[in-house]
JSON list of C-alpha atoms and ligand atoms in Angstrom, two decimals:
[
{"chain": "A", "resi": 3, "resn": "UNK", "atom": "CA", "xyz": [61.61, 37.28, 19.47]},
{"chain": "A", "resi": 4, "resn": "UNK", "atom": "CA", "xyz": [61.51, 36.84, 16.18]},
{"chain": "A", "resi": 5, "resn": "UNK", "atom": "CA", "xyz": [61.87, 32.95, 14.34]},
{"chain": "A", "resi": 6, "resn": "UNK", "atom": "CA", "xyz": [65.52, 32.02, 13.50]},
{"chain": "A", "resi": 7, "resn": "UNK", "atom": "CA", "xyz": [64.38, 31.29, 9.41]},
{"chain": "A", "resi": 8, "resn": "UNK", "atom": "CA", "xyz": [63.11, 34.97, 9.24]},
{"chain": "A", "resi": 9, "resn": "UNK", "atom": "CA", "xyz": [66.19, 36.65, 10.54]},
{"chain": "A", "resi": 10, "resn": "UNK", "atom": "CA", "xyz": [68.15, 34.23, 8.35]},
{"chain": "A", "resi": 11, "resn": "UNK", "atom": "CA", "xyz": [65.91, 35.61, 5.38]},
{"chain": "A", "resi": 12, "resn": "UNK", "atom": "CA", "xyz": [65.91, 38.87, 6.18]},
{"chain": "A", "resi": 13, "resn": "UNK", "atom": "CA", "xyz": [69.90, 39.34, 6.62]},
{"chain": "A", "resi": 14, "resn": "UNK", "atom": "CA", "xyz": [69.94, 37.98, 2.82]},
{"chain": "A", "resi": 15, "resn": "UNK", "atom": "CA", "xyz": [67.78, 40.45, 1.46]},
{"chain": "A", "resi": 16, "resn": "UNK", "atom": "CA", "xyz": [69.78, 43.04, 2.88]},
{"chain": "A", "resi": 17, "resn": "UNK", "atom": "CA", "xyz": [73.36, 41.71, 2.61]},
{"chain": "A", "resi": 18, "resn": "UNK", "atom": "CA", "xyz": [74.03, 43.84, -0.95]},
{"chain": "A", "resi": 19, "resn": "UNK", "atom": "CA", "xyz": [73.46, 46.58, 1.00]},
{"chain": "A", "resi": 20, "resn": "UNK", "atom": "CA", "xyz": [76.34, 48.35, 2.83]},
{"chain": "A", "resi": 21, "resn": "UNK", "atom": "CA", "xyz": [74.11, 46.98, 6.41]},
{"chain": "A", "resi": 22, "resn": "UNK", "atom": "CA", "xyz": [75.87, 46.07, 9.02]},
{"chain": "A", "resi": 23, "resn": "UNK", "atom": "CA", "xyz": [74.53, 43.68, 12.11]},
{"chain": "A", "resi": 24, "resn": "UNK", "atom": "CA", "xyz": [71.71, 42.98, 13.84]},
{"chain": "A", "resi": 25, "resn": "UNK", "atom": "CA", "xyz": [69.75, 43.99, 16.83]},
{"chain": "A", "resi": 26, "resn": "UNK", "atom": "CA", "xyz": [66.85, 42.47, 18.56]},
{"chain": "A", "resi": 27, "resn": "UNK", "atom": "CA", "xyz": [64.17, 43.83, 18.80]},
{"chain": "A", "resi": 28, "resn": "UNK", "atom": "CA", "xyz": [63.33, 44.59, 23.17]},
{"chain": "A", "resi": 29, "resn": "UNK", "atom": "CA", "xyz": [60.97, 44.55, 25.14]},
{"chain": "A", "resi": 30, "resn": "UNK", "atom": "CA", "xyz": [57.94, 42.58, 27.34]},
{"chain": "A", "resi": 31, "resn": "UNK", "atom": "CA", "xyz": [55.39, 41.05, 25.68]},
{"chain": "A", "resi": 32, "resn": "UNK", "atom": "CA", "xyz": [52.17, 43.45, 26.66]},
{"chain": "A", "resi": 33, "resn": "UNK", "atom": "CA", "xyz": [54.12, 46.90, 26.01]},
{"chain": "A", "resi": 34, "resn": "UNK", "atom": "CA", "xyz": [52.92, 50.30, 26.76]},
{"chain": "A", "resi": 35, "resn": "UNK", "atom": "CA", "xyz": [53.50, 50.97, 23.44]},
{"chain": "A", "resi": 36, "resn": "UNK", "atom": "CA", "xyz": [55.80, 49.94, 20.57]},
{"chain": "A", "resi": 37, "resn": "UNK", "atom": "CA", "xyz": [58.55, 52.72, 19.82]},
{"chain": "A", "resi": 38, "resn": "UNK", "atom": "CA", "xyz": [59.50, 52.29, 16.13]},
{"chain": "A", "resi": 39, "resn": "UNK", "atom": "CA", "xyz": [62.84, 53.79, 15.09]},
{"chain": "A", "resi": 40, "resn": "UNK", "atom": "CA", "xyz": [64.87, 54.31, 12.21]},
{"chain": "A", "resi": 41, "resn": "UNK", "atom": "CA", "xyz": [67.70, 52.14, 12.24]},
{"chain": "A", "resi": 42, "resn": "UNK", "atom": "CA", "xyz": [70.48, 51.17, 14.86]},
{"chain": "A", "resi": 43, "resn": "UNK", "atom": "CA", "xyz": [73.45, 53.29, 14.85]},
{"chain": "A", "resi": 44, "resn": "UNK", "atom": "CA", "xyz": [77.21, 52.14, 15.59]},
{"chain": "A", "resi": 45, "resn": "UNK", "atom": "CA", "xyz": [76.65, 52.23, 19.65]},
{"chain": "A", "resi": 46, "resn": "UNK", "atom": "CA", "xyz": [73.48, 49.53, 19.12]},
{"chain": "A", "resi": 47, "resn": "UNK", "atom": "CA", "xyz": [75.56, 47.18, 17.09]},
{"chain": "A", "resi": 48, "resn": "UNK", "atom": "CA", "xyz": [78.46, 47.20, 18.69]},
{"chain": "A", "resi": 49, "resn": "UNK", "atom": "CA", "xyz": [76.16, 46.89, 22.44]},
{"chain": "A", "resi": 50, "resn": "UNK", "atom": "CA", "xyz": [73.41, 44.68, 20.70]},
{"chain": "A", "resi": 51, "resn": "UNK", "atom": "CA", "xyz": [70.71, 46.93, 22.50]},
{"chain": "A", "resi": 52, "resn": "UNK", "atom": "CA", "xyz": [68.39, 48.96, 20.81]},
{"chain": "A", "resi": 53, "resn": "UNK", "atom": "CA", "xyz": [68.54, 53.31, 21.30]},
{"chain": "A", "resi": 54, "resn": "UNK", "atom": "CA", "xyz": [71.41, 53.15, 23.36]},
{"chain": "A", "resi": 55, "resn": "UNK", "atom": "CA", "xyz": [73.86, 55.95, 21.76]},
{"chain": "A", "resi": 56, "resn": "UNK", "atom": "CA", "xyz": [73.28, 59.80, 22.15]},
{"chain": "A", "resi": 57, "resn": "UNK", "atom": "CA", "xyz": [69.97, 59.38, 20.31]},
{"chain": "A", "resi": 58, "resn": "UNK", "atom": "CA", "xyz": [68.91, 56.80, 23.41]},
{"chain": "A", "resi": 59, "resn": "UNK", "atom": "CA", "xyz": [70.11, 59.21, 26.19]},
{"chain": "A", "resi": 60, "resn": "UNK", "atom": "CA", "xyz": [67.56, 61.97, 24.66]},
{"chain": "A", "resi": 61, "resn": "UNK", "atom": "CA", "xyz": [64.63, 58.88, 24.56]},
{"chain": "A", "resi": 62, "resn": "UNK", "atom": "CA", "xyz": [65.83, 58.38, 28.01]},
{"chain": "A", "resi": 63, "resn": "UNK", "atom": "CA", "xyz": [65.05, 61.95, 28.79]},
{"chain": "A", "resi": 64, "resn": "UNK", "atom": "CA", "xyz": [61.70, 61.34, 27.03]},
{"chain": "A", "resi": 65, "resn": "UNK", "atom": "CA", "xyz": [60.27, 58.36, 28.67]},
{"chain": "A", "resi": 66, "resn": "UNK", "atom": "CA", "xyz": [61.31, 60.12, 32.13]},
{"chain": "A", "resi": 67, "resn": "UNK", "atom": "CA", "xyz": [59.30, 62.82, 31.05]},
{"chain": "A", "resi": 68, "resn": "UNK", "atom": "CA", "xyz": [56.34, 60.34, 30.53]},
{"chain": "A", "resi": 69, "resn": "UNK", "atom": "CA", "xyz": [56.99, 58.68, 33.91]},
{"chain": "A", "resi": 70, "resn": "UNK", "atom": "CA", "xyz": [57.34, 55.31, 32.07]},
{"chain": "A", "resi": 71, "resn": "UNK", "atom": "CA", "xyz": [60.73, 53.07, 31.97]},
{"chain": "A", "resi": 72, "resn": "UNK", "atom": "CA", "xyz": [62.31, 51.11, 28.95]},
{"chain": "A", "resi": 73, "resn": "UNK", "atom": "CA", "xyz": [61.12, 47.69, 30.40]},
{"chain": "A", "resi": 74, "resn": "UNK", "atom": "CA", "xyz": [57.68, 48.92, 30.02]},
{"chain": "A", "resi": 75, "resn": "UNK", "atom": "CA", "xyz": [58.30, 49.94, 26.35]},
{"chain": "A", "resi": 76, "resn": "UNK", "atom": "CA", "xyz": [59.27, 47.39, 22.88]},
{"chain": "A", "resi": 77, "resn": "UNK", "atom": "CA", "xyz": [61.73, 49.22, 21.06]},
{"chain": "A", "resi": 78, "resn": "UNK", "atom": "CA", "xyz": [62.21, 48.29, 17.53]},
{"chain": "A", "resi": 79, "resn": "UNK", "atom": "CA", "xyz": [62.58, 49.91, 14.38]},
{"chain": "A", "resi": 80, "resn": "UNK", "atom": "CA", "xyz": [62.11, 49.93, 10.36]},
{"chain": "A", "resi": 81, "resn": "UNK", "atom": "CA", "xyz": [65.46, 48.28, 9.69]},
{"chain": "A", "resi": 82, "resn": "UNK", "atom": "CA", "xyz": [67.23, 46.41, 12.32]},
{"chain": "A", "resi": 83, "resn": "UNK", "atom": "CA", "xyz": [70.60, 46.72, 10.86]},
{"chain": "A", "resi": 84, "resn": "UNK", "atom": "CA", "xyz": [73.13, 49.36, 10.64]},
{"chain": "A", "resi": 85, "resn": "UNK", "atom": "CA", "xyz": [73.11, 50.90, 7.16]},
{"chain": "A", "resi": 86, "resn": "UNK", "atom": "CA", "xyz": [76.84, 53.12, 7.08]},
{"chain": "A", "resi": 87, "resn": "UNK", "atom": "CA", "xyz": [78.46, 55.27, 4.78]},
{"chain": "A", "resi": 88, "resn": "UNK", "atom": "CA", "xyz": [82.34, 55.90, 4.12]},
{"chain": "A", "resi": 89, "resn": "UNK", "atom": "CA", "xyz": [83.00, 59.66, 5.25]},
{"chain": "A", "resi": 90, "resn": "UNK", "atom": "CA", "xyz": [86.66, 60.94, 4.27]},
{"chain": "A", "resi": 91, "resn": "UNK", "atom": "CA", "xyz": [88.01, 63.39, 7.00]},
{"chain": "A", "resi": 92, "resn": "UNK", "atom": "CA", "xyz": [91.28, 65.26, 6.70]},
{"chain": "A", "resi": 93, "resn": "UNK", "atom": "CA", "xyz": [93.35, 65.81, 9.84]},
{"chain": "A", "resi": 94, "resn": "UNK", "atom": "CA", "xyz": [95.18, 68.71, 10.81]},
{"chain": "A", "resi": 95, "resn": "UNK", "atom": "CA", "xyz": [98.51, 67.61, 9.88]},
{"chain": "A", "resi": 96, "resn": "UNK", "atom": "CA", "xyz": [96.84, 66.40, 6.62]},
{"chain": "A", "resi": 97, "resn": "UNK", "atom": "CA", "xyz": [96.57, 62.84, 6.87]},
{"chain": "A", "resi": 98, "resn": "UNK", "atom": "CA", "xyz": [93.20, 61.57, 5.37]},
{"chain": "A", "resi": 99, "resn": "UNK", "atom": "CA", "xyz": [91.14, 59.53, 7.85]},
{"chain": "A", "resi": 100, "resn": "UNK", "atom": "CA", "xyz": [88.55, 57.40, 6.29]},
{"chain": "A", "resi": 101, "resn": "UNK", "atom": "CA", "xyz": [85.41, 56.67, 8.70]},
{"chain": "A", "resi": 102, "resn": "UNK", "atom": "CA", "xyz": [82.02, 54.68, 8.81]},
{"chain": "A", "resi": 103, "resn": "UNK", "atom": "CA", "xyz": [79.35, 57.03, 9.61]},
{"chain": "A", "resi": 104, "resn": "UNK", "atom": "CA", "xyz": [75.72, 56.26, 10.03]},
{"chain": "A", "resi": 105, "resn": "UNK", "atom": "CA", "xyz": [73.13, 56.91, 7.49]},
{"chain": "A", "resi": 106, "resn": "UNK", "atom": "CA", "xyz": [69.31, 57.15, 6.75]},
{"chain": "A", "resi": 107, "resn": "UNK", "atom": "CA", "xyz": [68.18, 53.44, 5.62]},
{"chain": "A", "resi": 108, "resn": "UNK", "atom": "CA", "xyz": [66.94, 53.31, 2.17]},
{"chain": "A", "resi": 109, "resn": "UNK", "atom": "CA", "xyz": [63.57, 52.25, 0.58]},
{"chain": "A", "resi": 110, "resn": "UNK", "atom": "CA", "xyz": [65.71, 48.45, -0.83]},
{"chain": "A", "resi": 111, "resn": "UNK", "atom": "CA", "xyz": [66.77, 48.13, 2.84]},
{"chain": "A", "resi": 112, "resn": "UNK", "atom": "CA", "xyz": [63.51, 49.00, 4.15]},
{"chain": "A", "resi": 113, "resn": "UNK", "atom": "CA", "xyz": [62.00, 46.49, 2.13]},
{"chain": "A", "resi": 114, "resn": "UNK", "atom": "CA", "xyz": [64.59, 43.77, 2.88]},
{"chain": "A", "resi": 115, "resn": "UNK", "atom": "CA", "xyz": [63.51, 44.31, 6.40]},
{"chain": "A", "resi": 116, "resn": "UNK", "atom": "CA", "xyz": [60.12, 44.49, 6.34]},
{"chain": "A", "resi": 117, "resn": "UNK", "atom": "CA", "xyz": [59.01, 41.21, 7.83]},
{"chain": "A", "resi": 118, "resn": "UNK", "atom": "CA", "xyz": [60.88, 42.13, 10.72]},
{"chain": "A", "resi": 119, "resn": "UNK", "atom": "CA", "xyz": [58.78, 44.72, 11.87]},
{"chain": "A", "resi": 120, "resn": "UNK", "atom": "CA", "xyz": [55.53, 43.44, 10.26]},
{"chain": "A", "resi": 121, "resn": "UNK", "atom": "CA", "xyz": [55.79, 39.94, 12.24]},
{"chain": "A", "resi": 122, "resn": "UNK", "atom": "CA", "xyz": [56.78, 42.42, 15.69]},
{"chain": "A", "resi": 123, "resn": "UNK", "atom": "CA", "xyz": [53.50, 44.01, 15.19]},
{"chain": "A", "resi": 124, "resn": "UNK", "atom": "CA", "xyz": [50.86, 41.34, 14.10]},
{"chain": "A", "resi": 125, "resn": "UNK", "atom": "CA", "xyz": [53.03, 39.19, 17.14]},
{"chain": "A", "resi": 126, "resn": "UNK", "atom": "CA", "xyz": [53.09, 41.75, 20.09]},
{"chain": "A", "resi": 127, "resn": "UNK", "atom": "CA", "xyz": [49.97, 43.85, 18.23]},
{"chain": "A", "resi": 128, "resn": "UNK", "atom": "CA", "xyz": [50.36, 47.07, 20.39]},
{"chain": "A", "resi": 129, "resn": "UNK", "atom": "CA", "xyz": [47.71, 48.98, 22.16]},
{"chain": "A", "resi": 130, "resn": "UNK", "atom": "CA", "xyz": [49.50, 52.18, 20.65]},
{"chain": "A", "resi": 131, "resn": "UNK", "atom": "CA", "xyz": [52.47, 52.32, 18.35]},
{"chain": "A", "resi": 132, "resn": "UNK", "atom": "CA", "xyz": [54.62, 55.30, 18.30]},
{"chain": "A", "resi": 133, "resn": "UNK", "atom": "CA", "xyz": [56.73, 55.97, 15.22]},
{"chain": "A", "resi": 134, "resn": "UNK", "atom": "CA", "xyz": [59.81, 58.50, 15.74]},
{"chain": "A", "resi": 135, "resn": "UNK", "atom": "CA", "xyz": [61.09, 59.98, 13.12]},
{"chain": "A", "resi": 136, "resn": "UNK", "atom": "CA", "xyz": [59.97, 60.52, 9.13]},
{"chain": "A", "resi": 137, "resn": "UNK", "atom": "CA", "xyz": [61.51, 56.58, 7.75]},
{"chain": "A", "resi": 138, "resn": "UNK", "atom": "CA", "xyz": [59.09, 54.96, 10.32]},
{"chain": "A", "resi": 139, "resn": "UNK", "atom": "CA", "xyz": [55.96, 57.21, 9.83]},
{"chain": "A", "resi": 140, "resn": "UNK", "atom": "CA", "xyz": [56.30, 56.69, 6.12]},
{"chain": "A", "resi": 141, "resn": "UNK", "atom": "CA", "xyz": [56.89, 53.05, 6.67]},
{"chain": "A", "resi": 142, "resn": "UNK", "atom": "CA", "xyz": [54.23, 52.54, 8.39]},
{"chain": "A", "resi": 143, "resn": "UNK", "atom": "CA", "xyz": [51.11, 54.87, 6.95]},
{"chain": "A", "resi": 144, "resn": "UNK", "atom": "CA", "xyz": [52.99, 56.01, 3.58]},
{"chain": "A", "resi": 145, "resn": "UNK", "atom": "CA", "xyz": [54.78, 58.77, 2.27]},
{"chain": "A", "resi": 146, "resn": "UNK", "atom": "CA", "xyz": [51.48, 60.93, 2.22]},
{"chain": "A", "resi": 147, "resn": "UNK", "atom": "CA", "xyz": [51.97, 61.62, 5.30]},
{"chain": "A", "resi": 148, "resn": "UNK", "atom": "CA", "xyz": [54.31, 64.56, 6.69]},
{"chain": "A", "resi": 149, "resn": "UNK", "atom": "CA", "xyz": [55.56, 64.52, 10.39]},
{"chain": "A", "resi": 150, "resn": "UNK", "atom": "CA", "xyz": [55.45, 68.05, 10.62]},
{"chain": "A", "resi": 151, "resn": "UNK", "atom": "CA", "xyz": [51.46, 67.82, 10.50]},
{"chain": "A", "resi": 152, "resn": "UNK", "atom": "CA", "xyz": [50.99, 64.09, 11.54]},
{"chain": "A", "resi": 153, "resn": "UNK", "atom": "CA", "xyz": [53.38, 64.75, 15.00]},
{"chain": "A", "resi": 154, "resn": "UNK", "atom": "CA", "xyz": [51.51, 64.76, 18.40]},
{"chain": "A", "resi": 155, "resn": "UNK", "atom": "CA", "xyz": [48.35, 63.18, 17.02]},
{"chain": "A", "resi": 156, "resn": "UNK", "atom": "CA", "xyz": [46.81, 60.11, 17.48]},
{"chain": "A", "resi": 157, "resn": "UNK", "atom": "CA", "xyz": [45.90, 58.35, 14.24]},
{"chain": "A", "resi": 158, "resn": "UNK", "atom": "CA", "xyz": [43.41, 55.32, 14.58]},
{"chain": "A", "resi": 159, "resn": "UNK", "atom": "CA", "xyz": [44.51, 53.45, 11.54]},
{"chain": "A", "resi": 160, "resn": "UNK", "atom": "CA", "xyz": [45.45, 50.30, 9.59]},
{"chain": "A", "resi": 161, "resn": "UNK", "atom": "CA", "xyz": [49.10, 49.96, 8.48]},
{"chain": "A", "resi": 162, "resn": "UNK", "atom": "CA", "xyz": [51.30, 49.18, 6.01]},
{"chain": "A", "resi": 163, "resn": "UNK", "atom": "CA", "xyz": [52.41, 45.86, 5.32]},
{"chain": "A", "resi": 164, "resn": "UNK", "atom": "CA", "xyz": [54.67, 43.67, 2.92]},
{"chain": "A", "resi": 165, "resn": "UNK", "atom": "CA", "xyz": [52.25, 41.69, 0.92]},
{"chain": "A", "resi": 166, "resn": "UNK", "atom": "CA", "xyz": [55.01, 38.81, 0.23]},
{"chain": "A", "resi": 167, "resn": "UNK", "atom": "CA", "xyz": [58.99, 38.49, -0.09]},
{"chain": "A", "resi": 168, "resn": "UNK", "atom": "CA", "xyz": [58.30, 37.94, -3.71]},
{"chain": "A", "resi": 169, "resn": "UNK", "atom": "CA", "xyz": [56.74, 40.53, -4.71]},
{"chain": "A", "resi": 170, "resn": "UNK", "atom": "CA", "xyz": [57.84, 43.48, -2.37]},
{"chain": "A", "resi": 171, "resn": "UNK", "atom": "CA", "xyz": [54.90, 45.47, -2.78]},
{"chain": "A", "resi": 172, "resn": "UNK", "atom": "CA", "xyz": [53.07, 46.71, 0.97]},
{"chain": "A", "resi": 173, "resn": "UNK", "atom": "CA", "xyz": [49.49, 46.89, 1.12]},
{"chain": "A", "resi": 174, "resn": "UNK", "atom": "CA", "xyz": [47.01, 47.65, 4.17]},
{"chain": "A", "resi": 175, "resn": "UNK", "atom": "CA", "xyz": [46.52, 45.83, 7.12]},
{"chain": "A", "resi": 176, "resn": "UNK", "atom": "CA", "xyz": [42.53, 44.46, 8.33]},
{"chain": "A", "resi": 177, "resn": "UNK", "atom": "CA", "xyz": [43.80, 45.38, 11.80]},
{"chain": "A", "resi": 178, "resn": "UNK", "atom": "CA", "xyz": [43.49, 48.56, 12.75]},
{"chain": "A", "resi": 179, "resn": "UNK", "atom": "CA", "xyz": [45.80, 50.30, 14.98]},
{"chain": "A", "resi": 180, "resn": "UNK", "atom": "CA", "xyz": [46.92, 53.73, 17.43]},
{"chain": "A", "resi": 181, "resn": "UNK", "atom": "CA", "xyz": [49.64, 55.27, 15.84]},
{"chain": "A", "resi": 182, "resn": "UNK", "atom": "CA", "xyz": [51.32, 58.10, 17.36]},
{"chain": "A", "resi": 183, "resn": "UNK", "atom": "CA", "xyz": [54.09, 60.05, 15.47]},
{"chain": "A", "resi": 184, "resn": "UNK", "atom": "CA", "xyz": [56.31, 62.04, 16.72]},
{"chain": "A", "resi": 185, "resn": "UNK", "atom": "CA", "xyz": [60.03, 62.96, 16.20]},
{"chain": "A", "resi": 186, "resn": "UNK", "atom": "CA", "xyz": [63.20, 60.84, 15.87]},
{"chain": "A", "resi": 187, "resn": "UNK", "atom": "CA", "xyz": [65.01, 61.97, 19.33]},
{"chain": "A", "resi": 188, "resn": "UNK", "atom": "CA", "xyz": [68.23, 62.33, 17.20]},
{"chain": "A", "resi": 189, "resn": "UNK", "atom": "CA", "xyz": [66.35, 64.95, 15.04]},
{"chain": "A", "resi": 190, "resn": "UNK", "atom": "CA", "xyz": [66.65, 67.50, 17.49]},
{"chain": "A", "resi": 191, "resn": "UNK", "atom": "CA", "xyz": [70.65, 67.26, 16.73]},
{"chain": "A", "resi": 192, "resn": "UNK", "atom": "CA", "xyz": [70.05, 69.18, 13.69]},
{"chain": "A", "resi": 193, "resn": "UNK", "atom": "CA", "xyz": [67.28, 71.23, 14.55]},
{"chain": "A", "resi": 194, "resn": "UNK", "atom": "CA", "xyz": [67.28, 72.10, 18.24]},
{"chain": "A", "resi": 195, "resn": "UNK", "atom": "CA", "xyz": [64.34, 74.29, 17.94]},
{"chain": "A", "resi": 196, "resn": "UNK", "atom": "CA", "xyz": [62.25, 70.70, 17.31]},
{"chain": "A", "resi": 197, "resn": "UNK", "atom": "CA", "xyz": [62.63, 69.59, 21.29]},
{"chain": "A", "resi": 198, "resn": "UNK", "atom": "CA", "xyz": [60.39, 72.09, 22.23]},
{"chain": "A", "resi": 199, "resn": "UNK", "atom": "CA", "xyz": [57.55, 69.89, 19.66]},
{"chain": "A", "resi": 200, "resn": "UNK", "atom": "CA", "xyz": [59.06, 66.85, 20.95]},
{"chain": "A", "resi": 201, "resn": "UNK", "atom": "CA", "xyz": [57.98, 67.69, 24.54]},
{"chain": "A", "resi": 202, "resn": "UNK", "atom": "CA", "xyz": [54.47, 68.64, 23.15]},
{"chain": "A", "resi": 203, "resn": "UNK", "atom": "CA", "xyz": [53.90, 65.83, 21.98]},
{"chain": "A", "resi": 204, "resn": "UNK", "atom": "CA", "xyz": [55.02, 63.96, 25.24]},
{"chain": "A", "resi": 205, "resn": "UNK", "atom": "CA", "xyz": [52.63, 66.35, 27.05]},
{"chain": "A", "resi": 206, "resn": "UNK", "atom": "CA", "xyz": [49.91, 65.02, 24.41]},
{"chain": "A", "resi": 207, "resn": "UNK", "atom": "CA", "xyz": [51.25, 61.48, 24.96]},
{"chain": "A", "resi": 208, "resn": "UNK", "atom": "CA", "xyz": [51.22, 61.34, 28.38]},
{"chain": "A", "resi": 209, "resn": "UNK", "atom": "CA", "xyz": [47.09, 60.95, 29.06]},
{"chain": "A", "resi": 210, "resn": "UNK", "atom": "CA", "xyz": [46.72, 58.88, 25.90]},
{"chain": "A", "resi": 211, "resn": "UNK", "atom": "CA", "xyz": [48.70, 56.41, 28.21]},
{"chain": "A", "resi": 212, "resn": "UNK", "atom": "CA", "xyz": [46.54, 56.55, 30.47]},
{"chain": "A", "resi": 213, "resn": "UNK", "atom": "CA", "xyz": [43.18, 56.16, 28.97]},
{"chain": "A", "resi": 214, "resn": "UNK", "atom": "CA", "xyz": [44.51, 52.94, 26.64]},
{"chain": "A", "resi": 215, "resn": "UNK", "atom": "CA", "xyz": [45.72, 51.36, 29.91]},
{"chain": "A", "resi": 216, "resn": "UNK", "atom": "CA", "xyz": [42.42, 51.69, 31.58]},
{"chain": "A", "resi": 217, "resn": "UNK", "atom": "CA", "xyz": [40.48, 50.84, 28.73]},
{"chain": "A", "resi": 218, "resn": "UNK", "atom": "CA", "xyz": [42.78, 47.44, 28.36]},
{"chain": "A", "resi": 219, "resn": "UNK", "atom": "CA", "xyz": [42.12, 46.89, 32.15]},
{"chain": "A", "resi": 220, "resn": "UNK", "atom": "CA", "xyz": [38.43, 47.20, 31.41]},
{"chain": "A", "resi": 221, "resn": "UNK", "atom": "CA", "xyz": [38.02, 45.37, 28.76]},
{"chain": "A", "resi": 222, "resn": "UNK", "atom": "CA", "xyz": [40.35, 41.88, 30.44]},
{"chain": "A", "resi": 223, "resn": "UNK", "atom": "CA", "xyz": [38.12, 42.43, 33.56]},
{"chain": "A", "resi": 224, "resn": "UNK", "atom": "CA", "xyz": [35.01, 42.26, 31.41]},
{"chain": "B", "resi": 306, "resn": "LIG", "atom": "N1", "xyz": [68.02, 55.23, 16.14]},
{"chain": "B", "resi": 306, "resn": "LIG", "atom": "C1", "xyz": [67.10, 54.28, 15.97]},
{"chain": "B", "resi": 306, "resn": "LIG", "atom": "O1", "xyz": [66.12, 54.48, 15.27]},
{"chain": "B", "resi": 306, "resn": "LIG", "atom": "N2", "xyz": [67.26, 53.13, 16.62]},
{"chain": "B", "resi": 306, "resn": "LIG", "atom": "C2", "xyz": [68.31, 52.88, 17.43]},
{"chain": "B", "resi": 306, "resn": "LIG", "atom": "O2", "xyz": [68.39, 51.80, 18.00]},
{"chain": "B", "resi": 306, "resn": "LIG", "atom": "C3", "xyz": [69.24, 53.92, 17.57]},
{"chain": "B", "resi": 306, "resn": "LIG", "atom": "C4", "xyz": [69.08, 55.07, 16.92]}
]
């Protein structure tokens, strides 16, 4: 849970944005691991849950496939509002039907939320966070770095973090952390051929799990 003055703070920075709502961040306090998304889509804001439209079916899919439920999981993501576009459609019978469609958040919004996600993760500090999708894996380790090489590898690493709300710069974190990137499940939408990689990287996923939760057990039983 984030502090009320943050939220408050953060909804300001982004309010000259076309952003729309808020969701919470969800999940227990000693994760699995800490999904990071994109941004909600229509579905989450109108629900107020996190990955619950077609894109949260697929990650439904995906955590089955890891054996692993959503209670066991914090989802979150790089902007916690729903950044839309106007999209002009024209009907059959040629009436022109104006519609809010979703978009890919932008680096202003991205910085307007940043404290979100940067107090989630020095808060909750994950045993392994895994980014899904391009906006989170450049959020997080910089635009350096390309999912199509970074996906289904784990990357022992600090993070990026805003220095201050002044100066919206991000520098590194001391902390160093497992980062696992993979796809965005809506990805494979566009590119089918991509949930073939997806499940790779599952399969890749799946002992990492393991070994981090026995390693955590060893080290509180020490
Ligand atoms: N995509 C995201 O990144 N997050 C959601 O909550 C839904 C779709």
């Amino acid at each position: 849970m984030y502090p009320e003055k943050l939220v408050e703070q953060c909804m300001k920075r982004i309010q000259p944005y076309a952003c729309e709502g808020f969701v919470w961040g969800k999940g227990p306090e000693n994760p699995t691991f800490m999904l990071v998304g994109e941004a909600p889509g229509a579905t989450e804001i109108e629900k107020g849950e996190p990955f619950i439209g077609r894109a949260g079916e697929m990650l439904n899919q995906f955590l089955d496939h890891l054996g692993i439920t959503r209670e066991e999981i914090y989802i979150t993501s790089v902007v916690r509002s729903r950044p839309y576009k106007f999209e002009t459609k024209h009907a059959k019978d040629g009436t022109v039907i104006q519609r809010k469609a979703n978009r890919t958040p932008n680096q202003k919004e991205i910085l307007a939320h940043a404290p979100l996600l940067d107090y989630q993760i020095a808060t909750i500090r994950p045993k392994l966070i895994v980014t899904m999708g391009t906006i989170a894996l450049h959020r997080l380790l910089g635009k350096e770095h390309q999912i199509s090489a970074d996906h289904g590898t784990l990357l022992h690493t600090s993070v990026l973090k805003l220095d201050s709300m002044e100066t919206n710069t991000y520098s590194w974190t001391d902390q160093q952390y497992n980062v696992f990137p993979t796809y965005h499940p809506a990805s494979i939408f566009y590119n089918r051929k991509l949930l073939g990689e997806i499940y790779e990287d599952l399969d890749k996923l799946r002992p990492l799990l393991h070994s981090l939760h026995n390693s955590a057990q060893h080290m509180s039983s020490k």
